[in-house]
Coordinates of C-alpha atoms and ligand atoms in Angstrom, one line a residue:
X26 CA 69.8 15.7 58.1
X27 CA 68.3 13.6 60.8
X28 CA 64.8 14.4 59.9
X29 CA 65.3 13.5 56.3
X30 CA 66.9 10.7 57.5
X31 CA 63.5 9.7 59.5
X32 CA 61.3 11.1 56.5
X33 CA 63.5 8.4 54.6
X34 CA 62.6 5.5 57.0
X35 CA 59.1 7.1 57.2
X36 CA 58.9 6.1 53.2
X37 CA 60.1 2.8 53.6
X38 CA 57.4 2.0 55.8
X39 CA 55.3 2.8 52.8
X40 CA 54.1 6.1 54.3
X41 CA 53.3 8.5 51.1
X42 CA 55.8 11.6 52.4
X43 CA 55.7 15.1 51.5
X44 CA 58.9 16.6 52.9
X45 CA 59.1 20.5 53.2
X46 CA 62.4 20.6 54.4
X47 CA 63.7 21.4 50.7
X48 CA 66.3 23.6 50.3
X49 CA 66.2 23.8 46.4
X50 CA 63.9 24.8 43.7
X51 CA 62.1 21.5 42.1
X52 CA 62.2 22.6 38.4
X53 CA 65.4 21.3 36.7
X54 CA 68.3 24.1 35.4
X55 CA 66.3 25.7 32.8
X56 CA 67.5 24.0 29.2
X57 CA 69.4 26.7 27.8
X58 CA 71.5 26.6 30.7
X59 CA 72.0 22.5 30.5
X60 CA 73.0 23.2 26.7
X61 CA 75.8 25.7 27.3
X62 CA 76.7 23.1 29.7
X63 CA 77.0 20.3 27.2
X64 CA 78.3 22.9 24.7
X65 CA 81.2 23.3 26.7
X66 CA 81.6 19.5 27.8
X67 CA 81.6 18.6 23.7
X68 CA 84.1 21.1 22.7
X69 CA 86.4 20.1 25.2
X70 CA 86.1 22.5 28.2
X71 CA 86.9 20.6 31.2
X72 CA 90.5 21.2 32.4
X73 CA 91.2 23.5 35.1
X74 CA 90.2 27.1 34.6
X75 CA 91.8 30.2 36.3
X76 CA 91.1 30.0 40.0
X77 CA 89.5 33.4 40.0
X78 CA 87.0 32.2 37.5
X79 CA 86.5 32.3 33.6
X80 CA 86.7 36.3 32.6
X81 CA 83.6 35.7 30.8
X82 CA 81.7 34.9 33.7
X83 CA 83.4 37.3 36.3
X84 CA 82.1 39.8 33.7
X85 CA 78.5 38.7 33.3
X86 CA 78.3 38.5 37.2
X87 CA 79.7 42.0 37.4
X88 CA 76.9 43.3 35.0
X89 CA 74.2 41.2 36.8
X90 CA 75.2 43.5 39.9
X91 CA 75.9 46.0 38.4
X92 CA 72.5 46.6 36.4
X93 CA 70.6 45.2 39.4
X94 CA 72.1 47.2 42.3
X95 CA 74.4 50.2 40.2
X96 CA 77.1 48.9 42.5
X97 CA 79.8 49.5 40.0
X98 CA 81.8 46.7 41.0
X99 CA 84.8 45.8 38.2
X100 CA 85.4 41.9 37.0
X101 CA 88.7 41.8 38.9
X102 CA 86.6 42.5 42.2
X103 CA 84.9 39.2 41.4
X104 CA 85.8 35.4 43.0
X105 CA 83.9 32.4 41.8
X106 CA 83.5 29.5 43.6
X107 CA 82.3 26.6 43.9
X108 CA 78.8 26.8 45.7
X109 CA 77.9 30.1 47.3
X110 CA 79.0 27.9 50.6
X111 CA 82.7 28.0 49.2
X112 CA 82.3 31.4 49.2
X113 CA 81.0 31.9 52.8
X114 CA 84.1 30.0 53.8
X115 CA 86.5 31.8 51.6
X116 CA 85.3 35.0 53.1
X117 CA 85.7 33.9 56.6
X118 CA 89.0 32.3 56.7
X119 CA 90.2 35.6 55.4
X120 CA 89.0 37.3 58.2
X121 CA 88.8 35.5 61.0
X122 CA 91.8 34.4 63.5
X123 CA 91.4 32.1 66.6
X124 CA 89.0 33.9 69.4
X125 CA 87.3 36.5 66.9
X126 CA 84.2 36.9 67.1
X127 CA 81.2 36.6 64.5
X128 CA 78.1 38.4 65.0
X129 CA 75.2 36.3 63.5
X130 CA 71.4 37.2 63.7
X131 CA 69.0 34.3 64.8
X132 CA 67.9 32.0 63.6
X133 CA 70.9 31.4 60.7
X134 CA 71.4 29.1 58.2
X135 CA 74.2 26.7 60.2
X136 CA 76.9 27.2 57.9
X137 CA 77.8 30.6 59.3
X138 CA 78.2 29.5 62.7
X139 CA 80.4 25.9 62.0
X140 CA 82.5 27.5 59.7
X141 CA 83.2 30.3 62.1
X142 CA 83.8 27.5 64.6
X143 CA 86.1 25.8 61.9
X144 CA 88.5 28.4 62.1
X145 CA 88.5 28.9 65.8
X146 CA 86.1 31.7 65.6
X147 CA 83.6 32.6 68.3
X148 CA 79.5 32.6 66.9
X149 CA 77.9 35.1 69.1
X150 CA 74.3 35.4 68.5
X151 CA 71.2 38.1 68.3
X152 CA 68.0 37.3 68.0
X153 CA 65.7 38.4 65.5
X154 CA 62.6 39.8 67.2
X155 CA 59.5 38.1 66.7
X156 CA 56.7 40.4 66.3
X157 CA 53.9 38.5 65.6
X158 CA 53.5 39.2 61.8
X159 CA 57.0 38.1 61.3
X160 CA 60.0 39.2 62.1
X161 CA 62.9 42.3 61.9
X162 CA 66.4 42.7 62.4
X163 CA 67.2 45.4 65.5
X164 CA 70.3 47.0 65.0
X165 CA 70.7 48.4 68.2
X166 CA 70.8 45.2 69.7
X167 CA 73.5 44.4 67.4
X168 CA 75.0 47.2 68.4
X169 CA 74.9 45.8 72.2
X170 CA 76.9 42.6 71.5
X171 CA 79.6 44.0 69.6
X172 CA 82.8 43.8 71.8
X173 CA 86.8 44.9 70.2
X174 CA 87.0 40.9 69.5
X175 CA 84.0 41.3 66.8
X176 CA 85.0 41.3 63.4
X177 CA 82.5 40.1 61.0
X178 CA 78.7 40.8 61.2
X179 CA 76.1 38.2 58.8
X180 CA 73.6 39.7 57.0
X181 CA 71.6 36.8 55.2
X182 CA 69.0 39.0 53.2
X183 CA 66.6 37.5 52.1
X184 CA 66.8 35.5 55.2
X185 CA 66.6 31.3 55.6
X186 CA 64.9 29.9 57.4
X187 CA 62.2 33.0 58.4
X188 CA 61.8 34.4 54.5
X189 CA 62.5 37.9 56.2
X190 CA 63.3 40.6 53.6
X191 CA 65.1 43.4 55.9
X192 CA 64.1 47.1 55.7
X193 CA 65.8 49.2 53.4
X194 CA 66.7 51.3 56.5
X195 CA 68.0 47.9 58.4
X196 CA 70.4 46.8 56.3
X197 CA 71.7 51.1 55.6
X198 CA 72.0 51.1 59.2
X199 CA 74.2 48.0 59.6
X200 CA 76.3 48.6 57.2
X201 CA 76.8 52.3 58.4
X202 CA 77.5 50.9 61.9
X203 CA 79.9 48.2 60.7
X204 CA 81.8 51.0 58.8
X205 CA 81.8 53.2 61.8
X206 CA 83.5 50.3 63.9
X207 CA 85.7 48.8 61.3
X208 CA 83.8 45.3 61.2
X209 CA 83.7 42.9 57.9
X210 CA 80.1 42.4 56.9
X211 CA 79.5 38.6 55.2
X212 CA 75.7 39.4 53.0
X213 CA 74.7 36.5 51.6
X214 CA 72.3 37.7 49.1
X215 CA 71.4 34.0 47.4
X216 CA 68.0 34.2 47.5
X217 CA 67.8 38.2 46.1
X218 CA 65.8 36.7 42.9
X219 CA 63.4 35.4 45.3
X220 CA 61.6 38.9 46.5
X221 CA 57.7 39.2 46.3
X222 CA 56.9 42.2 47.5
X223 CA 58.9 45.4 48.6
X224 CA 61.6 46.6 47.5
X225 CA 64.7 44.5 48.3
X226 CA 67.6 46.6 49.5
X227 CA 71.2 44.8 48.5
X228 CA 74.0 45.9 50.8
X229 CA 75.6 46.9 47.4
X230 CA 73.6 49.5 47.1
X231 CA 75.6 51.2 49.7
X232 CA 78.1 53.8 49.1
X233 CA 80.7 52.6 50.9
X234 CA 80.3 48.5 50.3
X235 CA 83.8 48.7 49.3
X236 CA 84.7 49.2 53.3
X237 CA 83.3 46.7 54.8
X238 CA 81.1 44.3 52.5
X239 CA 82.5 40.8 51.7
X240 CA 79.5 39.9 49.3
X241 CA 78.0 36.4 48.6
X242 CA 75.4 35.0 46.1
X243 CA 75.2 32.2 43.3
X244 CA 73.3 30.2 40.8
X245 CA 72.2 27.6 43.1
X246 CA 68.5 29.2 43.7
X247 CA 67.9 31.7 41.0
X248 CA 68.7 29.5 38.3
X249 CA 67.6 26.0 39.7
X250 CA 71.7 24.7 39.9
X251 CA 72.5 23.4 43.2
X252 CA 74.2 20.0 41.5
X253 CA 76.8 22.2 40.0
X254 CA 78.0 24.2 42.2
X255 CA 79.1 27.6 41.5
X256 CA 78.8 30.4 43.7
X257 CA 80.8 33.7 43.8
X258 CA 82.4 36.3 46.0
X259 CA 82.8 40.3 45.3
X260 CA 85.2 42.3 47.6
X261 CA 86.9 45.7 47.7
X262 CA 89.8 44.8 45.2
X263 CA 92.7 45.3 47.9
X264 CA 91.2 41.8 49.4
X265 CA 91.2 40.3 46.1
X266 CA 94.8 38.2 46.2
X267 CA 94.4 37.1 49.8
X268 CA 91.0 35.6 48.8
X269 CA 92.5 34.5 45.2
X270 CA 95.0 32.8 47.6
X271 CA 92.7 31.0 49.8
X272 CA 90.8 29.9 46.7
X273 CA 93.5 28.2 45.4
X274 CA 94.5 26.3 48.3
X275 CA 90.9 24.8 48.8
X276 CA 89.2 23.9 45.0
X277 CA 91.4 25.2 42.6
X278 CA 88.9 27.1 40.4
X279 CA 84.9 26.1 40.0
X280 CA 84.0 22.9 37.6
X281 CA 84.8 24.4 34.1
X282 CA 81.4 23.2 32.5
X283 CA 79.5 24.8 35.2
X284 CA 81.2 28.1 34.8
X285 CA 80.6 27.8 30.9
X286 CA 76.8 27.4 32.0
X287 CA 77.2 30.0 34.9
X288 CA 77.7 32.8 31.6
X289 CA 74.7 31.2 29.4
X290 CA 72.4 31.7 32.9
X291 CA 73.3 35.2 34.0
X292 CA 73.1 36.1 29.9
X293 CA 69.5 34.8 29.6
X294 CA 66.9 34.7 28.7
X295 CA 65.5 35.6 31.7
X296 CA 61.8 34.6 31.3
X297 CA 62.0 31.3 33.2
X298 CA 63.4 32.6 36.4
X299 CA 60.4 35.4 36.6
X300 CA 58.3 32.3 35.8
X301 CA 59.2 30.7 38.5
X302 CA 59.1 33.3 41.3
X303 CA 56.0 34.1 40.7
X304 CA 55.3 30.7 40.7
X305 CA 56.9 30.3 43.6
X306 CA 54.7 33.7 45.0
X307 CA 51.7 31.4 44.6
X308 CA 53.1 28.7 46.5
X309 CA 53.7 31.3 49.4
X310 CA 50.4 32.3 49.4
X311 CA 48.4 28.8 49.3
X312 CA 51.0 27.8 52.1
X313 CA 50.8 30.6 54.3
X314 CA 46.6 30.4 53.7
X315 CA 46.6 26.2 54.8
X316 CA 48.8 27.2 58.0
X317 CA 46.4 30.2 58.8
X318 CA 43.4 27.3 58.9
X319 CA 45.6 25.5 61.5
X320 CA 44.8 26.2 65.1
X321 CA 47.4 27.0 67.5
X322 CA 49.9 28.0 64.5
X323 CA 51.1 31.6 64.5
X324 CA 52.0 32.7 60.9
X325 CA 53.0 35.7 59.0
X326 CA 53.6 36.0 55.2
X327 CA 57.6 35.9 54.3
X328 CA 58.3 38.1 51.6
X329 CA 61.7 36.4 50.4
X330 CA 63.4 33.1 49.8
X331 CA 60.8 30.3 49.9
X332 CA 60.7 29.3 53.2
X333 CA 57.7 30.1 56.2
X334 CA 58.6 30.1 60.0
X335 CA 55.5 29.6 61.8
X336 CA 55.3 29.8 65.8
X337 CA 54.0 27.0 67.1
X338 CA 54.5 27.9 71.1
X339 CA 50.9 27.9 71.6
X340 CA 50.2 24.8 70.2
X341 CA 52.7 22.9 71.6
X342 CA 51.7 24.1 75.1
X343 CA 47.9 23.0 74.2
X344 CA 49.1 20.1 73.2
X345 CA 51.4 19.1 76.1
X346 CA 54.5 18.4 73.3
X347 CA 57.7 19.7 72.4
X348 CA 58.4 21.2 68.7
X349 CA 60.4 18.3 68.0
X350 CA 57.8 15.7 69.2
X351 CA 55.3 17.1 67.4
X352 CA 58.0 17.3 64.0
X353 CA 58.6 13.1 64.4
X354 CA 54.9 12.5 65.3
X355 CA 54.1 14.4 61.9
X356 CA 56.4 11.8 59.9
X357 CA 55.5 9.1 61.6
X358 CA 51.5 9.3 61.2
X359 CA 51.6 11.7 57.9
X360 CA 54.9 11.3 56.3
X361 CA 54.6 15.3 56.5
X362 CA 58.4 16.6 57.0
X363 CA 59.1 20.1 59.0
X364 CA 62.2 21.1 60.1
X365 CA 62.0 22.1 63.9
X366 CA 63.5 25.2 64.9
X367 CA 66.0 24.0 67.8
X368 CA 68.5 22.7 64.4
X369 CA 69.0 25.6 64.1
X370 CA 72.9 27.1 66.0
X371 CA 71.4 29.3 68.7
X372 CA 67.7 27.4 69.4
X373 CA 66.4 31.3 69.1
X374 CA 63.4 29.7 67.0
X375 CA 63.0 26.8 69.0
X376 CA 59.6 27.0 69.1
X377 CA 58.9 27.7 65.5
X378 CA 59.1 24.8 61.9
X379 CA 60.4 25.4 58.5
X380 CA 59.0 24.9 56.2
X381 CA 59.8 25.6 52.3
X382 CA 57.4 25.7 49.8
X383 CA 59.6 24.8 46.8
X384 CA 56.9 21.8 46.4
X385 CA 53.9 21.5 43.6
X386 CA 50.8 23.9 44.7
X387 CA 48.6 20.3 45.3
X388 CA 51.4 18.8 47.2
X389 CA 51.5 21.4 49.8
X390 CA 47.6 21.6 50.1
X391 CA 47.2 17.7 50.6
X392 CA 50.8 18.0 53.0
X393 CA 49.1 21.3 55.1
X394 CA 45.6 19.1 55.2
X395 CA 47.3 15.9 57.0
X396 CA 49.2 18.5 59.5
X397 CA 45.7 20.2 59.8
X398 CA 43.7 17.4 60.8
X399 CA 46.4 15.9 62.8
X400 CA 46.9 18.8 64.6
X401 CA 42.8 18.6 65.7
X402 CA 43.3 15.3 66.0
X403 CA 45.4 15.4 68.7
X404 CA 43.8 18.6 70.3
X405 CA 40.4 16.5 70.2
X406 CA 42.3 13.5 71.8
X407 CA 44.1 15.5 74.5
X408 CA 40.2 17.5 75.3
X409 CA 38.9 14.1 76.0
X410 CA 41.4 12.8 78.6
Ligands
LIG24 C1 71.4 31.3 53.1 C2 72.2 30.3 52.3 N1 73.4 30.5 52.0 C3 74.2 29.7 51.3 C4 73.6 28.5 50.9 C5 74.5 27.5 50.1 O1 74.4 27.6 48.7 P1 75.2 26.7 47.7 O2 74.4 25.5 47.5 O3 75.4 27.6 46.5 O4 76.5 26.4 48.4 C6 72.3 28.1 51.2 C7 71.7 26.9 50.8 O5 70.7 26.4 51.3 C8 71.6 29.1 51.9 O6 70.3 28.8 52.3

């Protein structure tokens, strides 16, 4: 928030800015979506619904995962909410009592580790190892940090802010070894549309999900509808009325028109969600070919979500800098917005940027340009002195 906040004040210095600290898709909620939305707004829909969620929807969710992933889960074992951040919540304050402890691969989207904090929880963190071409998810060292106080384990897959897709094997073996030691696992699948190569590997795919899996996704990303929040939750039906319970206590049930919408997305047609993923693909690649052109900047090409995490340790060594001086200097003389690795809870990708690419092919050309010739700008500058 503070760089947008400077990105803001860059703007009103009449600096042209191209931010790629975007979170959300740029194409509005596809129109057959908006009209089931107005639909239900015209005919009157817009009391309170059951907190669990409309049946209709619980039921198209239920197919969605259950055509997608065979994970046979039942409309009952289904919570929406409102935002798949509600959901992360939900799931955590049914788990989690003062001094517990959260396991939570580095770096993580900062919800996780607040909300843990929120309810008196302890974030303990494990990096994700860097390898060079990207980065992987090493179990054993998860392994090494669990203590008897653990009792949740994160699995964002696929991952914000590295665009990390996690093995098949990965995500079998956490699971397995969360099972073994009787640990929740919180997978936030949101970005599972957003795959471009490999096979993605849901942690419902897994046998025994039921055990251990408190699942999270929503129509935020795949369906362009961050505005109207709705998210939902599947869990082993035995957690169902504690998490019903929660639910209640905190937003009552989801907005009613977005639920009505919520059915009308997951229904179809599909079309414009493949159309823009493999949109979206392109805009990976013309991104991650601009940073390859940059000097000093380590990339690797994501294959999820739409964000890149480029190291930039060698560059900011050439250059004499910090991550974040170099982020502010970008805004100031190229309204060009990156969001430096330290925001993130355990500073394990301090030295890297995010950036999204959920920004118009041209847009991220002429934005990866300015950070280009700045960047040899600055290394020309520093040679001569
Ligand atoms: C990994 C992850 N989980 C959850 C969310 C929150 O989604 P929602 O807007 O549905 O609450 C986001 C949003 O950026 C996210 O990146």
């Amino acid at each position: 928030m503070t760089f947008i906040a400077k990105a803001r004040e860059a703007a009103a210095r009449g600096l042209d800015v191209i931010s790629f600290g975007v979170g959300q898709p740029d194409a509005p909620t596809f129109p057959h979506i908006v009209e089931a939305g107005i639909r239900a707004l015209e005919e009157g829909f817009t009391g309170y619904t059951e907190t669990q969620g409309i049946p209709e929807l619980r039921k198209a969710i239920a197919d969605y995962l259950n055509e997608r992933y065979g994970a046979g889960v039942s409309a009952d074992e289904v919570i929406v909410t409102t935002g798949a951040k509600t959901a992360l919540f939900v799931a955590m304050a049914a788990v989690l009592r003062p001094g517990d402890e959260v396991l939570i691969p580095e770096p993580s989207y900062p919800s996780y580790a607040s909300t843990a904090r929120i309810l008196g929880a302890r974030p303990v963190f494990v990096p994700l190892r860097w390898t060079g071409r990207g980065f992987e998810l090493d179990v054993s060292a998860v392994e090494e940090r669990l203590t008897e106080r653990t009792k949740m384990i994160v699995l964002n897959n696929p991952h914000n802010p590295t665009g990390t897709v996690f093995n098949a094997q990965a995500v079998e073996e956490l699971v397995e070894l969360a099972s073994r030691r009787g640990i929740a696992v919180l997978a936030d699948e949101i970005y599972d549309n957003f795959v471009y190569e490999g096979r993605f590997r849901s942690v419902l795919e897994s046998a025994r999900w039921r055990d251990v899996v408190l699942y999270v996704n929503g129509h935020s990303k795949t369906f362009s509808m961050t505005g109207w929040r709705l998210g939902w939750l599947v869990a082993d039906r035995r957690l169902i009325p504690l998490l019903r319970f929660i639910a209640e206590n905190v937003y009552s049930c989801a907005p009613s028109i977005s639920q009505r919408a919520g059915v009308a997305a997951l229904r179809g047609p599909w079309e414009p969600v493949r159309e823009m993923v493999e949109e979206f693909r392109q805009r990976r690649d013309i991104m991650v070919e601009e940073l390859s052109k940059i000097p000093g900047v380590e990339t690797y090409k994501p294959q999820g979500a739409f964000y890149v995490f480029p190291r930039l340790a060698r560059l900011v060594e050439q250059l004499g800098m910090t991550v974040e001086e170099l982020v502010e200097h970008m805004i100031y003389s190229r309204g060009v917005v990156m969001i430096p690795g330290s925001v993130f809870p355990d500073k394990a990708g301090a030295l890297h940027v995010r950036l999204s690419y959920a920004l118009r092919p041209e847009r991220i050309r002429e934005g990866m340009r300015r950070f280009r010739e700045e960047v040899e700008n600055l290394l020309e500058e520093k040679a001569k002195r």
